[in-house]
Amino acid sequence: SPSIQLENQITQLDNLGTGLFKCRVKYKRTIEQITFERYTLKCINSLKLITHDSIEYKYKWADRSAINKLYNARGICDDILIVKNGYVTDTSYANIAFFNGQNWFTPDKPLLAGTQRQKLLYEKKIIEVEIKPADLGQFKKATIFNALMEFDPKRTIEITAII
């Protein structure tokens, strides 16, 4: 099918005001809906390891019910760290990188290989490796990032806060 030209479809920008916004485009063969939502950075200080071996999220989907179900099992933690088939993947809404005192490492089996993650790999700011839950003890801290939340080595989660 012909490609969709978003610049011709997004017309609501003047009404948004200032700040950071998430633009959600729902489409099938054609655009069904375009919405904007103010984006607020979440303060994440703790993660709960949650295992789910059949979860799939290779592309951004409107239906996040499987991820939301896992997120709802986080208990007192701020977010989750998903483990699939024995390997650490992502949090509920962001990629993750772990610091060992010298380098930042990101799981080589993410649920979603996000654009910010790909950029950081290309710039050699992070290194892709297999990470199992048992490997977490070799790291000092972690940071999460996505397209709207830049990689910030100062915004970290202590490894001891991953339960």
GROMACS .gro file of C-alpha atoms in nm:
model
  163
    1SER     CA    1   0.000   0.000   0.000
    2PRO     CA    2   0.118   0.359  -0.043
    3SER     CA    3   0.317   0.510   0.243
    4ILE     CA    4   0.147   0.743   0.486
    5GLN     CA    5   0.277   1.101   0.491
    6LEU     CA    6   0.241   1.204   0.855
    7GLU     CA    7   0.334   1.568   0.795
    8ASN     CA    8   0.013   1.599   0.591
    9GLN     CA    9  -0.197   1.436   0.864
   10ILE     CA   10  -0.078   1.600   1.187
   11THR     CA   11  -0.253   1.935   1.206
   12GLN     CA   12  -0.327   1.985   1.579
   13LEU     CA   13   0.015   2.121   1.681
   14ASP     CA   14  -0.085   2.486   1.729
   15ASN     CA   15  -0.339   2.395   1.998
   16LEU     CA   16  -0.102   2.196   2.221
   17GLY     CA   17   0.084   2.469   2.407
   18THR     CA   18   0.433   2.411   2.543
   19GLY     CA   19   0.593   2.101   2.689
   20LEU     CA   20   0.668   1.748   2.577
   21PHE     CA   21   0.390   1.549   2.410
   22LYS     CA   22   0.347   1.192   2.293
   23CYS     CA   23   0.181   1.162   1.954
   24ARG     CA   24  -0.011   0.838   1.908
   25VAL     CA   25  -0.103   0.735   1.557
   26LYS     CA   26  -0.348   0.445   1.528
   27TYR     CA   27  -0.354   0.297   1.181
   28LYS     CA   28  -0.425  -0.012   0.976
   29ARG     CA   29  -0.415   0.048   0.600
   30THR     CA   30  -0.496   0.414   0.663
   31ILE     CA   31  -0.472   0.643   0.965
   32GLU     CA   32  -0.764   0.587   1.199
   33GLN     CA   33  -0.681   0.833   1.477
   34ILE     CA   34  -0.412   1.079   1.585
   35THR     CA   35  -0.398   1.189   1.948
   36PHE     CA   36  -0.159   1.391   2.161
   37GLU     CA   37  -0.093   1.333   2.528
   38ARG     CA   38   0.127   1.540   2.759
   39TYR     CA   39   0.435   1.333   2.849
   40THR     CA   40   0.552   1.339   3.209
   41LEU     CA   41   0.872   1.171   3.312
   42LYS     CA   42   0.801   0.898   3.569
   43CYS     CA   43   1.026   0.872   3.872
   44ILE     CA   44   1.144   0.511   3.878
   45ASN     CA   45   1.351   0.403   4.178
   46SER     CA   46   1.264   0.034   4.202
   47LEU     CA   47   1.189  -0.255   3.967
   48LYS     CA   48   1.032  -0.594   4.022
   49LEU     CA   49   1.155  -0.883   3.809
   50ILE     CA   50   0.855  -1.042   3.639
   51THR     CA   51   0.890  -1.353   3.423
   52HIS     CA   52   0.669  -1.412   3.120
   53ASP     CA   53   0.806  -1.642   2.853
   54SER     CA   54   0.544  -1.589   2.582
   55ILE     CA   55   0.506  -1.211   2.585
   56GLU     CA   56   0.559  -1.044   2.246
   57TYR     CA   57   0.601  -0.672   2.183
   58LYS     CA   58   0.827  -0.642   1.879
   59TYR     CA   59   0.631  -0.341   1.752
   60LYS     CA   60   0.438  -0.070   1.933
   61TRP     CA   61   0.081  -0.192   1.963
   62ALA     CA   62  -0.228  -0.009   2.083
   63ASP     CA   63  -0.313  -0.322   2.283
   64ARG     CA   64  -0.074  -0.324   2.579
   65SER     CA   65  -0.296  -0.549   2.793
   66ALA     CA   66  -0.028  -0.818   2.838
   67ILE     CA   67   0.228  -0.563   2.956
   68ASN     CA   68  -0.030  -0.388   3.174
   69LYS     CA   69  -0.116  -0.718   3.342
   70LEU     CA   70   0.252  -0.774   3.427
   71TYR     CA   71   0.284  -0.411   3.544
   72ASN     CA   72  -0.009  -0.458   3.781
   73ALA     CA   73   0.188  -0.735   3.956
   74ARG     CA   74   0.471  -0.494   4.052
   75GLY     CA   75   0.365  -0.473   4.416
   76ILE     CA   76   0.541  -0.185   4.593
   77CYS     CA   77   0.791  -0.131   4.310
   78ASP     CA   78   0.766   0.161   4.071
   79ASP     CA   79   0.786  -0.052   3.756
   80ILE     CA   80   0.873  -0.400   3.632
   81LEU     CA   81   1.173  -0.555   3.461
   82ILE     CA   82   1.050  -0.828   3.228
   83VAL     CA   83   1.237  -1.158   3.203
   84LYS     CA   84   1.160  -1.373   2.899
   85ASN     CA   85   1.303  -1.722   2.849
   86GLY     CA   86   1.560  -1.658   3.121
   87TYR     CA   87   1.686  -1.325   2.985
   88VAL     CA   88   1.629  -0.967   3.100
   89THR     CA   89   1.442  -0.763   2.838
   90ASP     CA   90   1.279  -0.423   2.913
   91THR     CA   91   1.069  -0.238   3.166
   92SER     CA   92   0.698  -0.184   3.101
   93TYR     CA   93   0.762   0.124   2.887
   94ALA     CA   94   1.135   0.168   2.835
   95ASN     CA   95   1.458  -0.002   2.741
   96ILE     CA   96   1.720  -0.042   3.012
   97ALA     CA   97   2.097  -0.028   3.045
   98PHE     CA   98   2.317  -0.147   3.330
   99PHE     CA   99   2.646   0.009   3.447
  100ASN     CA  100   2.935  -0.203   3.575
  101GLY     CA  101   3.159   0.087   3.677
  102GLN     CA  102   3.311   0.133   3.332
  103ASN     CA  103   3.052   0.065   3.059
  104TRP     CA  104   2.678   0.063   3.003
  105PHE     CA  105   2.523  -0.264   2.882
  106THR     CA  106   2.176  -0.325   2.740
  107PRO     CA  107   2.000  -0.661   2.704
  108ASP     CA  108   2.048  -0.821   2.363
  109LYS     CA  109   1.696  -0.963   2.368
  110PRO     CA  110   1.468  -0.659   2.421
  111LEU     CA  111   1.096  -0.693   2.376
  112LEU     CA  112   1.105  -0.373   2.171
  113ALA     CA  113   1.430  -0.255   2.009
  114GLY     CA  114   1.345   0.112   2.057
  115THR     CA  115   1.475   0.399   1.847
  116GLN     CA  116   1.669   0.557   2.136
  117ARG     CA  117   1.830   0.218   2.207
  118GLN     CA  118   1.933   0.180   1.843
  119LYS     CA  119   2.081   0.531   1.843
  120LEU     CA  120   2.282   0.460   2.160
  121LEU     CA  121   2.412   0.134   2.014
  122TYR     CA  122   2.512   0.315   1.694
  123GLU     CA  123   2.691   0.585   1.898
  124LYS     CA  124   2.861   0.310   2.105
  125LYS     CA  125   2.728   0.459   2.430
  126ILE     CA  126   2.582   0.121   2.526
  127ILE     CA  127   2.690  -0.235   2.451
  128GLU     CA  128   2.446  -0.514   2.371
  129VAL     CA  129   2.497  -0.835   2.576
  130GLU     CA  130   2.300  -1.131   2.710
  131ILE     CA  131   2.181  -1.050   3.061
  132LYS     CA  132   2.021  -1.305   3.289
  133PRO     CA  133   1.870  -1.215   3.627
  134ALA     CA  134   2.167  -1.386   3.798
  135ASP     CA  135   2.402  -1.143   3.615
  136LEU     CA  136   2.247  -0.832   3.772
  137GLY     CA  137   2.481  -0.852   4.074
  138GLN     CA  138   2.779  -0.765   3.855
  139PHE     CA  139   2.630  -0.421   3.786
  140LYS     CA  140   2.622  -0.112   4.010
  141LYS     CA  141   2.319   0.069   3.872
  142ALA     CA  142   2.073   0.089   3.583
  143THR     CA  143   1.900   0.358   3.382
  144ILE     CA  144   1.592   0.345   3.163
  145PHE     CA  145   1.529   0.533   2.840
  146ASN     CA  146   1.292   0.555   2.545
  147ALA     CA  147   1.219   0.789   2.256
  148LEU     CA  148   1.085   1.059   2.491
  149MET     CA  149   1.318   0.990   2.785
  150GLU     CA  150   1.681   1.043   2.695
  151PHE     CA  151   1.957   0.817   2.821
  152ASP     CA  152   2.082   0.992   3.137
  153PRO     CA  153   2.361   0.823   3.337
  154LYS     CA  154   2.272   1.053   3.631
  155ARG     CA  155   1.911   0.926   3.651
  156THR     CA  156   1.970   0.579   3.787
  157ILE     CA  157   1.816   0.288   3.972
  158GLU     CA  158   2.031   0.108   4.227
  159ILE     CA  159   2.078  -0.261   4.147
  160THR     CA  160   1.971  -0.342   4.503
  161ALA     CA  161   1.633  -0.184   4.417
  162ILE     CA  162   1.565  -0.455   4.157
  163ILE     CA  163   1.382  -0.733   4.340
   0.00000   0.00000   0.00000
